[in-house]
Short mmCIF file of C-alpha atoms and ligand atoms in Angstrom, two decimals:
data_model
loop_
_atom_site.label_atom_id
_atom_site.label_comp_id
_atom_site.label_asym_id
_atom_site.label_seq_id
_atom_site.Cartn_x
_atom_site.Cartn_y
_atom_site.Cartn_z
CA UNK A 1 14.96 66.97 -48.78
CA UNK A 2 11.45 67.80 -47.73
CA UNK A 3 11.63 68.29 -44.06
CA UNK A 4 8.01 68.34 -43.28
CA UNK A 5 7.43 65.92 -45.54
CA UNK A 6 9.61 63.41 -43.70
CA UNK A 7 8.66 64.67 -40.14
CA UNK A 8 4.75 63.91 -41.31
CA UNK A 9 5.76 60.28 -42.57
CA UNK A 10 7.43 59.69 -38.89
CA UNK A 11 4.49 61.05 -37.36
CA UNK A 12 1.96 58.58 -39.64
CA UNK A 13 4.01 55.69 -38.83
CA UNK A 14 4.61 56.06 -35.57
CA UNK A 15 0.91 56.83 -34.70
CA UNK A 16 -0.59 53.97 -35.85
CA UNK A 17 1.82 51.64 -33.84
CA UNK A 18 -0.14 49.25 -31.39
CA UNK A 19 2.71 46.98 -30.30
CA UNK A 20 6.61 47.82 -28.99
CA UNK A 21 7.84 45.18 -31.59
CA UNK A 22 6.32 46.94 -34.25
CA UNK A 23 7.70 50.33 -32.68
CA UNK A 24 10.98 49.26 -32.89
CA UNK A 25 10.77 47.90 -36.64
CA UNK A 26 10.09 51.84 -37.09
CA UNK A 27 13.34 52.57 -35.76
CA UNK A 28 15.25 50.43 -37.69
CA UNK A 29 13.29 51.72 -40.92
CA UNK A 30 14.56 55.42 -39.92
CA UNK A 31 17.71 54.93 -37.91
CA UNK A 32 18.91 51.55 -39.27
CA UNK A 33 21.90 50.77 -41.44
CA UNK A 34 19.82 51.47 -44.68
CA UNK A 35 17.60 53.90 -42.79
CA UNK A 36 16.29 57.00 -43.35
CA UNK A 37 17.88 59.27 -41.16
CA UNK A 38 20.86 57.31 -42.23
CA UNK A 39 21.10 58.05 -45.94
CA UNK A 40 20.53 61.33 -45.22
CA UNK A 41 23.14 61.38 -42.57
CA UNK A 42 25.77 59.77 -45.11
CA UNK A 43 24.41 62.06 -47.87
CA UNK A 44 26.39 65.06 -45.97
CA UNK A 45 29.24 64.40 -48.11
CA UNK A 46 28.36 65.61 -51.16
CA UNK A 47 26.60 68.86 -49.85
CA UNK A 48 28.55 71.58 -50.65
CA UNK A 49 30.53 73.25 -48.00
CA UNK A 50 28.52 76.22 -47.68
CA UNK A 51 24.89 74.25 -46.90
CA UNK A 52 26.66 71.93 -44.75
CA UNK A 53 25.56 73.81 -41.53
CA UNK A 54 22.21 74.38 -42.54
CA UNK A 55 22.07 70.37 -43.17
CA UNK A 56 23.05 69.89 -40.57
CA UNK A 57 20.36 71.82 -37.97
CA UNK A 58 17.94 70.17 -40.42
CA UNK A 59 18.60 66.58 -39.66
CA UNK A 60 19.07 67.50 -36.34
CA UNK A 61 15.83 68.68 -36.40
CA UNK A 62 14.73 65.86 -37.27
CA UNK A 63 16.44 63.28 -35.39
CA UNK A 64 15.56 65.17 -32.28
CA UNK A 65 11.43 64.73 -34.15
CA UNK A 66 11.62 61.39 -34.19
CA UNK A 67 13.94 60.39 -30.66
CA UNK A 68 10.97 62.64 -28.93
CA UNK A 69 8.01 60.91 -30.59
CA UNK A 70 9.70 57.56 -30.67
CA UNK A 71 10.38 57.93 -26.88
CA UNK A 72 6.80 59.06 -25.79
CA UNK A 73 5.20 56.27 -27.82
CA UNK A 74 6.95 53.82 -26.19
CA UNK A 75 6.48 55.21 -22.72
CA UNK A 76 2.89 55.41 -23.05
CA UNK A 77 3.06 51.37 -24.64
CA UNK A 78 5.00 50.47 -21.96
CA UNK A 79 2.30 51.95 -19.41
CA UNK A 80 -0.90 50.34 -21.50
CA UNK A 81 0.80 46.85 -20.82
CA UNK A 82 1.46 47.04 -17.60
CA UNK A 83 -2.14 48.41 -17.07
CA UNK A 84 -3.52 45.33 -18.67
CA UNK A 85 -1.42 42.60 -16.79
CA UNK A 86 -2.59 44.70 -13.71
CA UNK A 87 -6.07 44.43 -15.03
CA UNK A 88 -5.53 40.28 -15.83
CA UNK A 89 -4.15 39.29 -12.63
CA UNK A 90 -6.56 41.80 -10.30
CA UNK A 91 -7.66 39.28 -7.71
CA UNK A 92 -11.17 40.26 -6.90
CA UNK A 93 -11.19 40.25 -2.94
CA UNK A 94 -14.86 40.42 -2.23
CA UNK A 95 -15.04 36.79 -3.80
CA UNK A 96 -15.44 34.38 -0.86
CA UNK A 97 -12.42 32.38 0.38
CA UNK A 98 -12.25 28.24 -0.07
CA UNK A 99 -12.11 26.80 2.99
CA UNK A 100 -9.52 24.27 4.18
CA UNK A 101 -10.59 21.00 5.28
CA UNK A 102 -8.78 20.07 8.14
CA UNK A 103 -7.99 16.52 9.26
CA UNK A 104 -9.48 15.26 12.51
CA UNK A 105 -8.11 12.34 14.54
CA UNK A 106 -8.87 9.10 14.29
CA UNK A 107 -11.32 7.56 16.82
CA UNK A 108 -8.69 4.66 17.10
CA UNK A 109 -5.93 6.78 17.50
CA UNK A 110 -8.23 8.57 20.27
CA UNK A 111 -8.79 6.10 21.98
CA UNK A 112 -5.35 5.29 22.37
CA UNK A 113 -4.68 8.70 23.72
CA UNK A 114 -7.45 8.56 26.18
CA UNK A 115 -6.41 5.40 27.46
CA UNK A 116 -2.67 5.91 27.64
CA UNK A 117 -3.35 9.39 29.46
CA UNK A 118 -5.57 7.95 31.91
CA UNK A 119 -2.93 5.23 32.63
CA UNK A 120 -0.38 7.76 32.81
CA UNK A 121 -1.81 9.44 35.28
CA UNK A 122 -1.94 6.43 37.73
CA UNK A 123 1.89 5.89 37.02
CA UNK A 124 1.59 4.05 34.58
CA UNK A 125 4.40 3.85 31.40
CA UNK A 126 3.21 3.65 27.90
CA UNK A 127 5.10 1.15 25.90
CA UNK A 128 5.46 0.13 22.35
CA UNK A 129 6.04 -3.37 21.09
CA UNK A 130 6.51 -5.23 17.94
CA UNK A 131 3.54 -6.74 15.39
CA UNK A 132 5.95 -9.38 14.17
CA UNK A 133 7.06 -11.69 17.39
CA UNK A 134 8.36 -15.06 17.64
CA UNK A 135 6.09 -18.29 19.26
CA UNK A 136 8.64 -17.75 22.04
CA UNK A 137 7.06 -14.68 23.22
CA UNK A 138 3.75 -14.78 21.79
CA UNK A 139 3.25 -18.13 23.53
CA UNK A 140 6.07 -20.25 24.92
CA UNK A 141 6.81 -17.77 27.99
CA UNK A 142 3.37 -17.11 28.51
CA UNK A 143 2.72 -20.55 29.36
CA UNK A 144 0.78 -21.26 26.56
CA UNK A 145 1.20 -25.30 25.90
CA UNK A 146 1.92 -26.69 22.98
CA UNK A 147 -0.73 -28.32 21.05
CA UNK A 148 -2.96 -25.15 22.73
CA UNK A 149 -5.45 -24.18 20.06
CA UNK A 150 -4.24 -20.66 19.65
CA UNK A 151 -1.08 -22.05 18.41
CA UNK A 152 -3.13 -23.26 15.64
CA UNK A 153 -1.76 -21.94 11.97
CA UNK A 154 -6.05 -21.43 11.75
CA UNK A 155 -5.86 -18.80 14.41
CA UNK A 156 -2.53 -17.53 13.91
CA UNK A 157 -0.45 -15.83 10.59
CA UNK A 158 2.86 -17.51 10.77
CA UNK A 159 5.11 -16.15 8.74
CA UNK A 160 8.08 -18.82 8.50
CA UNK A 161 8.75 -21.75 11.59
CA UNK A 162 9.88 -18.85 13.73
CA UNK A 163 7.73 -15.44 13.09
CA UNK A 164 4.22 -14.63 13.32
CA UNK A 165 1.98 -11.51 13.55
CA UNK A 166 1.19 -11.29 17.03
CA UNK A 167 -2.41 -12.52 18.14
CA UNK A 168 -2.38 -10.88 21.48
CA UNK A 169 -0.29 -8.09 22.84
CA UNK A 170 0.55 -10.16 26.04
CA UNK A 171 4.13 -10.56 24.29
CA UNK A 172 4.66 -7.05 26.05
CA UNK A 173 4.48 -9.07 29.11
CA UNK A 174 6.76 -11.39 28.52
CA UNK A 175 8.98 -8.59 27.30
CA UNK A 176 8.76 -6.29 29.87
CA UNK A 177 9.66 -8.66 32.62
CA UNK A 178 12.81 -9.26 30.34
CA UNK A 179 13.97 -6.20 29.37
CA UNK A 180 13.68 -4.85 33.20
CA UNK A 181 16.90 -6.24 34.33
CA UNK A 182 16.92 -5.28 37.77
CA UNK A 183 13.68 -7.00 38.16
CA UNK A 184 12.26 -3.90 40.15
CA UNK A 185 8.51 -3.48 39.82
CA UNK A 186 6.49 -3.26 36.54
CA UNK A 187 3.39 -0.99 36.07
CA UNK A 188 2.99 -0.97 31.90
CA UNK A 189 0.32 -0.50 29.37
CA UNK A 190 1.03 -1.29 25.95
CA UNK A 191 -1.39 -0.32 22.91
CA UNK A 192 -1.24 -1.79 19.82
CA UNK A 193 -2.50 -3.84 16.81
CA UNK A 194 -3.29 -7.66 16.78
CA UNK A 195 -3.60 -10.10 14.13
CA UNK A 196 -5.71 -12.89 14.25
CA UNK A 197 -7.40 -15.12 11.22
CA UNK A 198 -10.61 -14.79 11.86
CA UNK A 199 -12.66 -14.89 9.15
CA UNK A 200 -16.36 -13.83 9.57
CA UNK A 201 -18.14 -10.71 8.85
CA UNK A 202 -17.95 -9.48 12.54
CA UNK A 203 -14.21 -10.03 13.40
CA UNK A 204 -11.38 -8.10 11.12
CA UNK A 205 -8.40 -9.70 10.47
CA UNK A 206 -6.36 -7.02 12.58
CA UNK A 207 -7.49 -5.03 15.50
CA UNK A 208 -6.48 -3.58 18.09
CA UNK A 209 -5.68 -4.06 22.07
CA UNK A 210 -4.47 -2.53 24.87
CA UNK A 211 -2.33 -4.79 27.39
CA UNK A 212 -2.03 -3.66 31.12
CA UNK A 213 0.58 -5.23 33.53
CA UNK A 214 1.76 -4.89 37.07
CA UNK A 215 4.22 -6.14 39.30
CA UNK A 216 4.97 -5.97 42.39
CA UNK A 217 4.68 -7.11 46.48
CA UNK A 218 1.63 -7.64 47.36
CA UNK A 219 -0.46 -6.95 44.61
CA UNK A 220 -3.79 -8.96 45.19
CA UNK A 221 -6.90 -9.86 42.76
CA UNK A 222 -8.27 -6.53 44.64
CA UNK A 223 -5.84 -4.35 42.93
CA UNK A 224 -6.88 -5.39 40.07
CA UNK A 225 -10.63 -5.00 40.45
CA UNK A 226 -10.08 -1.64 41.41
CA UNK A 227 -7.81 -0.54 38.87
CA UNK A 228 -10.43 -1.86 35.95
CA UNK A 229 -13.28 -0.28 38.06
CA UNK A 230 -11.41 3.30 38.13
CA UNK A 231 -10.14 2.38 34.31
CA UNK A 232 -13.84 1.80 33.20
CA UNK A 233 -15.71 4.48 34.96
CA UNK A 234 -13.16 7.25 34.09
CA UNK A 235 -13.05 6.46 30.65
CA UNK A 236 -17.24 5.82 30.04
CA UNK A 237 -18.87 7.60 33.49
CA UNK A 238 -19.47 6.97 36.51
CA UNK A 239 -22.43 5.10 36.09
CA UNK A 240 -21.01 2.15 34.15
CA UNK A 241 -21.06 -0.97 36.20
CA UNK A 242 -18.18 -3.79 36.09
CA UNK A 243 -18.74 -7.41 36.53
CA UNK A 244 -16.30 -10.22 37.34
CA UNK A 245 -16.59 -13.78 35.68
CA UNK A 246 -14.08 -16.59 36.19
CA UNK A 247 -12.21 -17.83 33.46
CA UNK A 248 -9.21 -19.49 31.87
CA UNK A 249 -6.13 -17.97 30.24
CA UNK A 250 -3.22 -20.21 30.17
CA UNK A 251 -0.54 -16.72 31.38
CA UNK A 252 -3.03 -15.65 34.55
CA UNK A 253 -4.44 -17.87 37.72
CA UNK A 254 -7.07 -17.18 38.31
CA UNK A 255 -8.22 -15.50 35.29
CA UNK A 256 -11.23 -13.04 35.12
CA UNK A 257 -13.30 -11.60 32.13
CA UNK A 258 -14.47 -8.68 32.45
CA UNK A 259 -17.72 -7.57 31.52
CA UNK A 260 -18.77 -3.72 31.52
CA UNK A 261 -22.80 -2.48 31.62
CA UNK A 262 -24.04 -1.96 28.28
CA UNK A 263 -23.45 1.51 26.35
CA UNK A 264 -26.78 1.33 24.62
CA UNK A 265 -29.37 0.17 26.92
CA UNK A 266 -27.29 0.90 30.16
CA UNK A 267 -27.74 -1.95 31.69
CA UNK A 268 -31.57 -2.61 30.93
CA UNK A 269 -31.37 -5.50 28.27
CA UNK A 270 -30.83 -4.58 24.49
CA UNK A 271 -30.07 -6.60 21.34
CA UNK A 272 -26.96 -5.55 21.44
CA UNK A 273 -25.81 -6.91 24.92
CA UNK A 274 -28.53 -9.85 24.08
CA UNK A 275 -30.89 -8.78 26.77
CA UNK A 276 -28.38 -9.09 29.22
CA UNK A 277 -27.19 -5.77 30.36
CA UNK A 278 -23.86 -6.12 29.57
CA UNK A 279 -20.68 -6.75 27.29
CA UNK A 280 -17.39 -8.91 27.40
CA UNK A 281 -14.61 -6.50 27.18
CA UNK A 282 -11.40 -7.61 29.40
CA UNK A 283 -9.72 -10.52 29.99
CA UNK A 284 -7.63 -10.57 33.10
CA UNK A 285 -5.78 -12.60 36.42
CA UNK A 286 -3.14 -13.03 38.48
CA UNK A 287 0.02 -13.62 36.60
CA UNK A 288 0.65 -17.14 36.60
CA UNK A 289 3.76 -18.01 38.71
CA UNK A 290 5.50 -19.68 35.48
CA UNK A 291 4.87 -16.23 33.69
CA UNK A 292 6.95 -14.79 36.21
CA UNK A 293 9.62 -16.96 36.90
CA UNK A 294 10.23 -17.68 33.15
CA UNK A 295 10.41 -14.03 33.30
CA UNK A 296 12.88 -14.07 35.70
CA UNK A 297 11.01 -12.60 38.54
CA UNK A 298 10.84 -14.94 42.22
CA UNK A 299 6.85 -16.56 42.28
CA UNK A 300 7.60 -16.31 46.45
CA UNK A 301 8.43 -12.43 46.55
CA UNK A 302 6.41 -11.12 43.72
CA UNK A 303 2.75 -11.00 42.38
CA UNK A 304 1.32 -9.17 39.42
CA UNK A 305 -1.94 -8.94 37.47
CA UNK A 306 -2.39 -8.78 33.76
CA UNK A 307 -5.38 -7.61 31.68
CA UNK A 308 -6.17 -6.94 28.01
CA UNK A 309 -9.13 -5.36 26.58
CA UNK A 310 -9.86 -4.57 22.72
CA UNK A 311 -9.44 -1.25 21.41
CA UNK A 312 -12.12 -1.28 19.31
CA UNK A 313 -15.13 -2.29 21.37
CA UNK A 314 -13.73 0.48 23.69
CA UNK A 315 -14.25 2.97 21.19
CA UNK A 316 -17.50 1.77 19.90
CA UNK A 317 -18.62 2.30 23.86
CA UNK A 318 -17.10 5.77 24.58
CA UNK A 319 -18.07 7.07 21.18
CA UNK A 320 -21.08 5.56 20.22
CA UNK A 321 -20.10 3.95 16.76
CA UNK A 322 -23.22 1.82 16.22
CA UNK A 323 -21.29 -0.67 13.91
CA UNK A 324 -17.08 -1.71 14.13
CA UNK A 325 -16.85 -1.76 10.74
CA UNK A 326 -17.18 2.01 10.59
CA UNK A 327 -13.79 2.21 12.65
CA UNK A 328 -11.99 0.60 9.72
CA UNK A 329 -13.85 2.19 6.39
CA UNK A 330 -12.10 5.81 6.77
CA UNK A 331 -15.49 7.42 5.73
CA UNK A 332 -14.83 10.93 5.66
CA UNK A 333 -18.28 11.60 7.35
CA UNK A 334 -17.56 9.55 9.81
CA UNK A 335 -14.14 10.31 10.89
CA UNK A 336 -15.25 14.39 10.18
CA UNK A 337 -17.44 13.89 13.73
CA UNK A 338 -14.12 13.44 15.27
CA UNK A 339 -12.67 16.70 14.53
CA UNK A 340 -11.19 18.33 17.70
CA UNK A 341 -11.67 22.37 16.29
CA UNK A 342 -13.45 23.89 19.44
CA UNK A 343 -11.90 21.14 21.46
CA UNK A 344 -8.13 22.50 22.63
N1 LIG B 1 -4.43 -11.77 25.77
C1 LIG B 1 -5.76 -12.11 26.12
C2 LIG B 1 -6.62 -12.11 24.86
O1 LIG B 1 -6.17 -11.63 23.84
C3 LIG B 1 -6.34 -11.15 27.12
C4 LIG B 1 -5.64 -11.16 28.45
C5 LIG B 1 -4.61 -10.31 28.70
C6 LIG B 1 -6.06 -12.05 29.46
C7 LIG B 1 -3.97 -10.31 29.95
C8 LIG B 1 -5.44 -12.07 30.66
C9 LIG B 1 -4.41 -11.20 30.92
O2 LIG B 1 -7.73 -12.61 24.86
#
């Protein structure tokens, strides 16, 4: 056995390793079952006794060669790959970040808020109802006749005989006299969405209102002008102007609309308030004594107004949307102008 010989063939092979796979098909071919430390190893046998010691030392020796270069080599492969992954995954922090785009609120949802906090803040509670109603209390207890056009399957979605999407959320009226058992006094708003079938280009199929009722002694026509006068100037300045028209809903006597200066010309004549100044917005009155009794509150003792305006014209006004159909197209430019960052 050539000693040097051996030690230079562990030294060629295991210099030109790149990979720790290959590294460790080195081993085997060395210190494997058929390897070449092991034949010598088993070889020891049949060395006579005298050599045995010096054999011995000698693959020693060379065991000891190859554990030591074996060891360093894969040390120092072990270190090149985890420089590399390093190397691959470095994140390079001068890039510049992505920014997040953040959602924004939308102006319908806004003017919700806006509405229900100013309301709020005159005692007011804010009150949820349902989109699918009955004729009972869509119509029937607000003393809407039969054969009254707005029963009409052309203005209304029925669903079956008894259920329909509600066209007006004065079925929070009839509900709130109901549900208030002790039949104390009532001061309610109630936003929502309506469904009516209209069908042109200007008027959506669903949109959205906000219903306003109070009940109590003494509550006069007055009360009422003030409250939409305090309503209208908080929510679109002080310099917007209200005007009172009489009118006819079958649920209120007498019944008012409710016309506010115009947003775009303020008050001077536009084509958008047809030269005159201003725009329809509210329809409101005295509820009707058969409102009341029907819901179960004494014509004699009690009074109450009513008033419902839409939610959408509202917004158009306080936000300047030129066009309504921009409230309902979810145009990411558009709704983007409604981001509150800055705001809070
Ligand atoms: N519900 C009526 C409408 O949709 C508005 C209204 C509400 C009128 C309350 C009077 C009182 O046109």
């Amino acid at each position: 056995m050539n000693i040097e010989e051996i030690k230079k063939n562990i030294e060629e092979d295991i210099s030109s390793v790149i990979s720790l796979n290959v590294l460790n098909e080195i081993k085997t071919k060395y210190l494997g079952k058929n390897g070449v430390i092991t034949s010598l190893q088993l070889r020891i046998k049949e060395i006579p006794a005298e050599e045995k010691k010096e054999y011995g030392i000698m693959l020693n020796d060379i065991k000891g060669f190859f554990n030591d270069l074996f060891e360093k080599t894969r040390t120092k492969l072990l270190e090149e790959e985890v420089n590399r992954k390093l190397k691959d995954d470095a994140i390079d922090i001068t890039l510049p970040g992505e920014g997040i785009i953040s959602g924004s609120i939308h102006p319908f949802s806004r003017i919700i808020e806006e509405i229900s906090d100013l309301f709020a803040s005159m005692g007011y509670d804010v009150v949820d109802g349902n989109e699918i109603e009955t004729d009972e209390y869509c119509f029937k207890r607000l003393n809407v006749p039969d054969g009254h056009p707005a029963r009409d399957a052309q203005d209304t979605f029925y669903i079956d005989e008894e259920f329909l999407l509600r066209s007006q959320t004065s079925t929070q009226q009839a509900h709130a006299m109901e549900d208030n058992s002790e039949k104390t006094p009532i001061r309610i708003i109630c936003p929502g969405k309506v469904y009516r079938r209209d069908e042109d280009a200007t008027h959506s199929h669903q949109f959205g209102q906000v219903e306003g009722l109070v009940i109590d002694k003494n509550v006069s026509l007055a009360d009422l002008k003030g409250t939409l006068e305090i309503f209208a100037k908080k929510l679109l300045g002080e310099n917007t102007k209200v005007r009172f028209r009489p009118s006819y809903f079958p649920f209120t006597e007498p019944s008012v609309e409710v016309d506010l200066s115009c947003f775009k010309c303020g008050g001077k004549g536009c084509n958008l308030c047809k030269q005159t100044g201003f725009i329809e917005v509210l329809g409101a009155g005295m509820v009707h004594p058969n409102v009341l009794k029907m819901g179960g509150y004494d014509p004699d003792v009690y009074t109450g107004f009513a008033f419902g305006t839409g939610l959408d014209r509202l917004a158009m006004f306080k936000y300047n949307i030129p066009d309504i159909r921009y409230l309902y197209t979810n145009d990411i430019r558009m709704l983007k102008q409604f981001d509150r960052k800055g705001e809070e």
